[in-house]
């Protein structure tokens, strides 16, 4: 939206005889922010519109509201009702102050500017649910696992969502929070990765990395979620973020340690049919060096012997 700020402000000033209060300019800018307008369309439909309809004061036809009996009102009556509404608004504002907008304050403790920046950068300035760009809709930094569910204030647990996706998530999320407590602590007593005592190389809230005990190349590393789950397909978005973050670190460290590393194969084996031997989801980070096999063409496509070439 930033590209329209200047013409909107100049136009407002021209239309206000050259001078305007900052709140008037802000309101003018706001009128162009479709995500804010969408938010209040939802409020109109789901809250105030619904109440006024149930009291038989308005009618709704498709996307329009009509005041019932408007045609029978005299100009004097219209004037009186407007005055009455204005009085009610002013009384309410006086009583509640700014507290009436409290519901719009998403986070009690705001996410710092630098963390916000990192999340938006990681998302390449797009909503991570619908893909809309930050130029089209304001993006918010959302807790993937809500805070009241024990979700952490950590970059792994943040995602960039546009206003609409964030509002929809809130509207449709009827998760029983109690059931999810401890979710990320799930362990399997029979699992060697849940119970192993590994020398962790990198760690964050939801994942850690360690060297593979039977490496296929030097520095072959595994990255696993702390929660026990079987395959890649069981990972949550927060765990994917956590594993992705560690993969970047692992890669940086390996290439800093070993200049012969020229590339990587990254992969998850999912299920026995695909060759998985340890039933705790893990990402293989396999450093590759020029000449380590006679012909590297095909990389992971060589999982089916002889099929890697085309
Ligand atoms: P999968 O075949 O399930 O994709 O991979 C399992 C990986 O875990 C293998 O690369 C294997 O070498 C590794 N692995 C198995 N047991 C251990 C262990 O006790 N310690 C470590 N560090 N790696 C293990
Ligand atoms: Zn496990």
GROMACS .gro file of C-alpha atoms and ligand atoms in nm:
model
  335
    1UNK     CA    1   0.000   0.000   0.000
    2UNK     CA    2   0.291   0.234   0.070
    3UNK     CA    3   0.290   0.354  -0.292
    4UNK     CA    4  -0.045   0.523  -0.238
    5UNK     CA    5   0.036   0.699   0.090
    6UNK     CA    6   0.176   1.011  -0.068
    7UNK     CA    7  -0.096   1.083  -0.325
    8UNK     CA    8  -0.364   1.002  -0.065
    9UNK     CA    9  -0.213   1.248   0.181
   10UNK     CA   10  -0.161   1.523  -0.076
   11UNK     CA   11  -0.518   1.480  -0.206
   12UNK     CA   12  -0.656   1.495   0.148
   13UNK     CA   13  -0.463   1.814   0.217
   14UNK     CA   14  -0.586   1.971  -0.107
   15UNK     CA   15  -0.943   1.882  -0.021
   16UNK     CA   16  -0.904   2.027   0.329
   17UNK     CA   17  -0.788   2.372   0.224
   18UNK     CA   18  -0.423   2.278   0.265
   19UNK     CA   19  -0.430   2.164   0.628
   20UNK     CA   20  -0.549   1.844   0.802
   21UNK     CA   21  -0.511   1.676   1.139
   22UNK     CA   22  -0.294   1.361   1.135
   23UNK     CA   23  -0.594   1.149   1.235
   24UNK     CA   24  -0.788   1.277   0.933
   25UNK     CA   25  -0.498   1.179   0.705
   26UNK     CA   26  -0.472   0.840   0.878
   27UNK     CA   27  -0.845   0.779   0.825
   28UNK     CA   28  -0.808   0.862   0.459
   29UNK     CA   29  -0.523   0.608   0.425
   30UNK     CA   30  -0.727   0.354   0.621
   31UNK     CA   31  -1.013   0.380   0.373
   32UNK     CA   32  -0.780   0.227   0.109
   33UNK     CA   33  -0.669  -0.063   0.325
   34UNK     CA   34  -0.890  -0.345   0.200
   35UNK     CA   35  -0.781  -0.584   0.475
   36UNK     CA   36  -0.910  -0.345   0.742
   37UNK     CA   37  -1.231  -0.294   0.548
   38UNK     CA   38  -1.271  -0.672   0.520
   39UNK     CA   39  -1.230  -0.703   0.894
   40UNK     CA   40  -1.516  -0.461   0.956
   41UNK     CA   41  -1.728  -0.629   0.690
   42UNK     CA   42  -1.700  -0.941   0.904
   43UNK     CA   43  -1.794  -0.743   1.215
   44UNK     CA   44  -2.090  -0.597   1.027
   45UNK     CA   45  -2.219  -0.935   0.912
   46UNK     CA   46  -2.142  -1.148   1.212
   47UNK     CA   47  -2.205  -0.908   1.496
   48UNK     CA   48  -2.388  -0.581   1.453
   49UNK     CA   49  -2.578  -0.681   1.137
   50UNK     CA   50  -2.698  -1.000   1.299
   51UNK     CA   51  -2.821  -0.822   1.613
   52UNK     CA   52  -3.001  -0.546   1.424
   53UNK     CA   53  -3.166  -0.803   1.200
   54UNK     CA   54  -3.284  -1.008   1.495
   55UNK     CA   55  -3.438  -0.689   1.638
   56UNK     CA   56  -3.609  -0.628   1.305
   57UNK     CA   57  -3.435  -0.295   1.254
   58UNK     CA   58  -3.249  -0.380   0.934
   59UNK     CA   59  -3.289  -0.623   0.648
   60UNK     CA   60  -3.014  -0.785   0.445
   61UNK     CA   61  -3.032  -0.862   0.078
   62UNK     CA   62  -2.714  -1.017  -0.062
   63UNK     CA   63  -2.447  -0.767   0.044
   64UNK     CA   64  -2.671  -0.471   0.119
   65UNK     CA   65  -2.841  -0.365   0.438
   66UNK     CA   66  -3.161  -0.165   0.441
   67UNK     CA   67  -3.305   0.023   0.734
   68UNK     CA   68  -3.662  -0.095   0.769
   69UNK     CA   69  -3.925   0.179   0.749
   70UNK     CA   70  -3.668   0.432   0.632
   71UNK     CA   71  -3.914   0.553   0.369
   72UNK     CA   72  -4.171   0.637   0.636
   73UNK     CA   73  -3.933   0.852   0.841
   74UNK     CA   74  -3.971   1.228   0.821
   75UNK     CA   75  -3.658   1.445   0.782
   76UNK     CA   76  -3.707   1.561   1.140
   77UNK     CA   77  -3.722   1.202   1.268
   78UNK     CA   78  -3.408   1.116   1.069
   79UNK     CA   79  -3.228   1.413   1.224
   80UNK     CA   80  -3.341   1.310   1.574
   81UNK     CA   81  -3.229   0.950   1.532
   82UNK     CA   82  -2.889   1.061   1.402
   83UNK     CA   83  -2.853   1.282   1.709
   84UNK     CA   84  -2.954   0.993   1.934
   85UNK     CA   85  -2.693   0.766   1.774
   86UNK     CA   86  -2.426   1.035   1.809
   87UNK     CA   87  -2.512   1.081   2.177
   88UNK     CA   88  -2.489   0.704   2.236
   89UNK     CA   89  -2.150   0.686   2.061
   90UNK     CA   90  -2.013   0.974   2.264
   91UNK     CA   91  -2.147   0.832   2.593
   92UNK     CA   92  -1.989   0.498   2.518
   93UNK     CA   93  -1.653   0.644   2.417
   94UNK     CA   94  -1.647   0.847   2.736
   95UNK     CA   95  -1.725   0.545   2.951
   96UNK     CA   96  -1.494   0.293   2.787
   97UNK     CA   97  -1.219   0.513   2.645
   98UNK     CA   98  -0.983   0.329   2.412
   99UNK     CA   99  -1.073  -0.003   2.575
  100UNK     CA  100  -1.336  -0.058   2.304
  101UNK     CA  101  -1.054  -0.130   2.058
  102UNK     CA  102  -0.881  -0.372   2.293
  103UNK     CA  103  -0.998  -0.669   2.085
  104UNK     CA  104  -0.789  -0.544   1.793
  105UNK     CA  105  -0.471  -0.565   1.995
  106UNK     CA  106  -0.362  -0.911   1.898
  107UNK     CA  107  -0.069  -0.957   2.128
  108UNK     CA  108  -0.034  -0.825   2.476
  109UNK     CA  109   0.341  -0.843   2.439
  110UNK     CA  110   0.419  -0.716   2.092
  111UNK     CA  111   0.657  -0.912   1.872
  112UNK     CA  112   0.970  -0.706   1.832
  113UNK     CA  113   1.038  -0.527   1.506
  114UNK     CA  114   1.351  -0.728   1.429
  115UNK     CA  115   1.176  -1.065   1.483
  116UNK     CA  116   0.882  -0.946   1.271
  117UNK     CA  117   1.128  -0.852   1.002
  118UNK     CA  118   1.290  -1.198   1.011
  119UNK     CA  119   0.953  -1.374   0.988
  120UNK     CA  120   0.842  -1.159   0.694
  121UNK     CA  121   1.179  -1.209   0.527
  122UNK     CA  122   1.158  -1.587   0.571
  123UNK     CA  123   0.808  -1.572   0.418
  124UNK     CA  124   0.939  -1.355   0.133
  125UNK     CA  125   0.677  -1.094   0.217
  126UNK     CA  126   0.385  -1.323   0.145
  127UNK     CA  127   0.109  -1.474   0.357
  128UNK     CA  128   0.219  -1.827   0.440
  129UNK     CA  129  -0.135  -1.960   0.401
  130UNK     CA  130  -0.280  -1.795   0.090
  131UNK     CA  131   0.036  -1.647  -0.064
  132UNK     CA  132  -0.095  -1.290  -0.097
  133UNK     CA  133   0.188  -1.033  -0.102
  134UNK     CA  134   0.241  -0.770   0.165
  135UNK     CA  135   0.174  -0.502  -0.097
  136UNK     CA  136  -0.181  -0.630  -0.138
  137UNK     CA  137  -0.272  -0.702   0.223
  138UNK     CA  138  -0.120  -0.613   0.555
  139UNK     CA  139   0.073  -0.910   0.695
  140UNK     CA  140   0.069  -0.997   1.062
  141UNK     CA  141   0.303  -1.216   1.258
  142UNK     CA  142   0.094  -1.496   1.405
  143UNK     CA  143   0.168  -1.756   1.670
  144UNK     CA  144   0.130  -2.095   1.496
  145UNK     CA  145   0.056  -2.264   1.827
  146UNK     CA  146  -0.143  -2.005   2.022
  147UNK     CA  147   0.015  -1.860   2.332
  148UNK     CA  148  -0.268  -1.978   2.558
  149UNK     CA  149  -0.184  -2.329   2.439
  150UNK     CA  150   0.173  -2.299   2.552
  151UNK     CA  151   0.295  -2.179   2.211
  152UNK     CA  152   0.634  -2.022   2.244
  153UNK     CA  153   0.758  -1.675   2.164
  154UNK     CA  154   1.008  -1.814   1.920
  155UNK     CA  155   1.065  -1.757   1.551
  156UNK     CA  156   0.986  -2.125   1.488
  157UNK     CA  157   0.640  -2.068   1.622
  158UNK     CA  158   0.571  -1.759   1.412
  159UNK     CA  159   0.428  -1.732   1.066
  160UNK     CA  160   0.333  -1.444   0.843
  161UNK     CA  161  -0.040  -1.434   0.780
  162UNK     CA  162  -0.247  -1.177   0.597
  163UNK     CA  163  -0.526  -1.017   0.788
  164UNK     CA  164  -0.792  -1.235   0.627
  165UNK     CA  165  -0.620  -1.570   0.688
  166UNK     CA  166  -0.543  -1.468   1.044
  167UNK     CA  167  -0.906  -1.371   1.107
  168UNK     CA  168  -1.030  -1.695   0.946
  169UNK     CA  169  -0.791  -1.901   1.153
  170UNK     CA  170  -0.933  -1.741   1.464
  171UNK     CA  171  -1.292  -1.791   1.352
  172UNK     CA  172  -1.257  -2.157   1.263
  173UNK     CA  173  -1.009  -2.269   1.523
  174UNK     CA  174  -1.214  -2.464   1.772
  175UNK     CA  175  -0.929  -2.678   1.898
  176UNK     CA  176  -0.965  -2.805   2.249
  177UNK     CA  177  -0.657  -2.640   2.391
  178UNK     CA  178  -0.634  -2.875   2.689
  179UNK     CA  179  -0.583  -3.172   2.461
  180UNK     CA  180  -0.289  -3.004   2.300
  181UNK     CA  181  -0.099  -2.932   2.616
  182UNK     CA  182   0.214  -3.136   2.617
  183UNK     CA  183   0.172  -3.217   2.249
  184UNK     CA  184   0.529  -3.120   2.172
  185UNK     CA  185   0.657  -3.337   2.455
  186UNK     CA  186   0.517  -3.659   2.308
  187UNK     CA  187   0.775  -3.939   2.332
  188UNK     CA  188   0.773  -4.307   2.238
  189UNK     CA  189   0.940  -4.523   2.503
  190UNK     CA  190   1.047  -4.778   2.238
  191UNK     CA  191   1.200  -4.521   2.002
  192UNK     CA  192   1.580  -4.503   1.979
  193UNK     CA  193   1.570  -4.136   1.878
  194UNK     CA  194   1.337  -4.037   2.163
  195UNK     CA  195   1.557  -4.218   2.413
  196UNK     CA  196   1.905  -4.182   2.267
  197UNK     CA  197   2.170  -3.972   2.430
  198UNK     CA  198   2.296  -3.787   2.126
  199UNK     CA  199   2.563  -3.526   2.106
  200UNK     CA  200   2.352  -3.243   1.978
  201UNK     CA  201   2.518  -3.010   1.730
  202UNK     CA  202   2.240  -2.755   1.692
  203UNK     CA  203   1.918  -2.729   1.885
  204UNK     CA  204   1.614  -2.506   1.899
  205UNK     CA  205   1.281  -2.534   2.076
  206UNK     CA  206   1.135  -2.808   1.863
  207UNK     CA  207   1.423  -2.986   1.690
  208UNK     CA  208   1.790  -3.078   1.712
  209UNK     CA  209   2.068  -3.212   1.492
  210UNK     CA  210   2.336  -3.476   1.546
  211UNK     CA  211   2.581  -3.675   1.338
  212UNK     CA  212   2.455  -3.996   1.181
  213UNK     CA  213   2.621  -4.296   1.342
  214UNK     CA  214   2.660  -4.478   1.014
  215UNK     CA  215   2.734  -4.186   0.780
  216UNK     CA  216   2.709  -4.238   0.407
  217UNK     CA  217   2.948  -3.943   0.362
  218UNK     CA  218   3.156  -3.749   0.611
  219UNK     CA  219   2.939  -3.511   0.825
  220UNK     CA  220   2.616  -3.690   0.728
  221UNK     CA  221   2.379  -3.525   0.975
  222UNK     CA  222   2.029  -3.598   1.100
  223UNK     CA  223   1.779  -3.333   1.207
  224UNK     CA  224   1.484  -3.458   1.408
  225UNK     CA  225   1.178  -3.308   1.578
  226UNK     CA  226   1.187  -3.339   1.959
  227UNK     CA  227   0.832  -3.469   1.950
  228UNK     CA  228   0.801  -3.831   1.847
  229UNK     CA  229   0.628  -3.866   1.514
  230UNK     CA  230   0.688  -4.114   1.236
  231UNK     CA  231   0.725  -3.930   0.913
  232UNK     CA  232   0.769  -3.598   0.740
  233UNK     CA  233   0.394  -3.587   0.683
  234UNK     CA  234   0.326  -3.576   1.057
  235UNK     CA  235   0.528  -3.261   1.116
  236UNK     CA  236   0.355  -2.941   1.216
  237UNK     CA  237   0.434  -2.611   1.048
  238UNK     CA  238   0.622  -2.502   1.359
  239UNK     CA  239   0.839  -2.816   1.344
  240UNK     CA  240   0.901  -2.767   0.974
  241UNK     CA  241   1.019  -2.416   1.051
  242UNK     CA  242   1.239  -2.548   1.332
  243UNK     CA  243   1.395  -2.819   1.113
  244UNK     CA  244   1.440  -2.580   0.824
  245UNK     CA  245   1.617  -2.332   1.052
  246UNK     CA  246   1.858  -2.602   1.171
  247UNK     CA  247   1.919  -2.728   0.816
  248UNK     CA  248   2.051  -2.384   0.725
  249UNK     CA  249   2.286  -2.388   1.024
  250UNK     CA  250   2.404  -2.743   0.959
  251UNK     CA  251   2.480  -2.658   0.597
  252UNK     CA  252   2.671  -2.340   0.693
  253UNK     CA  253   2.876  -2.525   0.950
  254UNK     CA  254   2.963  -2.815   0.722
  255UNK     CA  255   3.079  -2.596   0.435
  256UNK     CA  256   3.280  -2.383   0.680
  257UNK     CA  257   3.450  -2.697   0.817
  258UNK     CA  258   3.507  -2.880   0.492
  259UNK     CA  259   3.582  -2.688   0.176
  260UNK     CA  260   3.558  -3.005  -0.033
  261UNK     CA  261   3.179  -3.011   0.015
  262UNK     CA  262   3.018  -2.897  -0.307
  263UNK     CA  263   2.652  -2.986  -0.250
  264UNK     CA  264   2.397  -3.172  -0.040
  265UNK     CA  265   2.129  -3.433  -0.067
  266UNK     CA  266   1.848  -3.351   0.171
  267UNK     CA  267   1.581  -3.603   0.232
  268UNK     CA  268   1.327  -3.784   0.443
  269UNK     CA  269   1.250  -4.151   0.406
  270UNK     CA  270   0.882  -4.195   0.485
  271UNK     CA  271   0.766  -4.547   0.574
  272UNK     CA  272   0.928  -4.884   0.537
  273UNK     CA  273   0.841  -4.913   0.169
  274UNK     CA  274   1.059  -4.609   0.109
  275UNK     CA  275   1.346  -4.749   0.314
  276UNK     CA  276   1.284  -4.585   0.653
  277UNK     CA  277   1.454  -4.785   0.931
  278UNK     CA  278   1.405  -4.557   1.233
  279UNK     CA  279   1.043  -4.476   1.300
  280UNK     CA  280   1.109  -4.123   1.428
  281UNK     CA  281   1.092  -3.864   1.153
  282UNK     CA  282   1.439  -3.739   1.055
  283UNK     CA  283   1.588  -3.524   0.786
  284UNK     CA  284   1.908  -3.655   0.631
  285UNK     CA  285   2.157  -3.384   0.541
  286UNK     CA  286   2.416  -3.561   0.328
  287UNK     CA  287   2.716  -3.356   0.216
  288UNK     CA  288   2.837  -3.434  -0.132
  289UNK     CA  289   3.182  -3.388  -0.280
  290UNK     CA  290   3.288  -3.381  -0.637
  291UNK     CA  291   3.392  -3.729  -0.741
  292UNK     CA  292   3.244  -3.904  -0.434
  293UNK     CA  293   3.061  -4.134  -0.676
  294UNK     CA  294   3.146  -4.201  -1.034
  295UNK     CA  295   2.837  -4.029  -1.171
  296UNK     CA  296   2.626  -3.818  -0.931
  297UNK     CA  297   2.353  -3.741  -1.185
  298UNK     CA  298   2.010  -3.809  -1.045
  299UNK     CA  299   2.101  -3.764  -0.676
  300UNK     CA  300   1.808  -3.885  -0.472
  301UNK     CA  301   1.645  -4.014  -0.787
  302UNK     CA  302   1.891  -4.302  -0.758
  303UNK     CA  303   1.684  -4.447  -0.473
  304UNK     CA  304   1.554  -4.678  -0.743
  305UNK     CA  305   1.875  -4.836  -0.866
  306UNK     CA  306   1.947  -4.778  -1.229
  307UNK     CA  307   1.664  -4.527  -1.277
  308UNK     CA  308   1.856  -4.208  -1.196
  309UNK     CA  309   1.966  -4.145  -1.554
  310UNK     CA  310   1.738  -4.010  -1.821
  311LIG     P1  311   1.640  -4.414   0.785
  311LIG     O1  312   1.689  -4.540   0.724
  311LIG     O2  313   1.531  -4.440   0.884
  311LIG     O3  314   1.604  -4.306   0.688
  311LIG     O4  315   1.763  -4.352   0.861
  311LIG     C1  316   1.801  -4.387   0.990
  311LIG     C2  317   1.935  -4.327   1.012
  311LIG     O5  318   1.962  -4.329   1.149
  311LIG     C3  319   2.044  -4.400   0.943
  311LIG     O6  320   2.118  -4.313   0.858
  311LIG     C4  321   2.130  -4.453   1.058
  311LIG     O7  322   2.265  -4.451   1.025
  311LIG     C5  323   2.097  -4.360   1.168
  311LIG     N1  324   2.107  -4.419   1.301
  311LIG     C6  325   2.053  -4.536   1.341
  311LIG     N2  326   2.080  -4.557   1.471
  311LIG     C7  327   2.151  -4.451   1.515
  311LIG     C8  328   2.207  -4.414   1.640
  311LIG     O8  329   2.196  -4.486   1.739
  311LIG     N3  330   2.274  -4.299   1.645
  311LIG     C9  331   2.288  -4.217   1.537
  311LIG     N4  332   2.355  -4.102   1.554
  311LIG     N5  333   2.235  -4.248   1.418
  311LIG    C10  334   2.167  -4.363   1.406
  312LIG    ZN1  335   1.084  -4.104   1.875
   0.00000   0.00000   0.00000
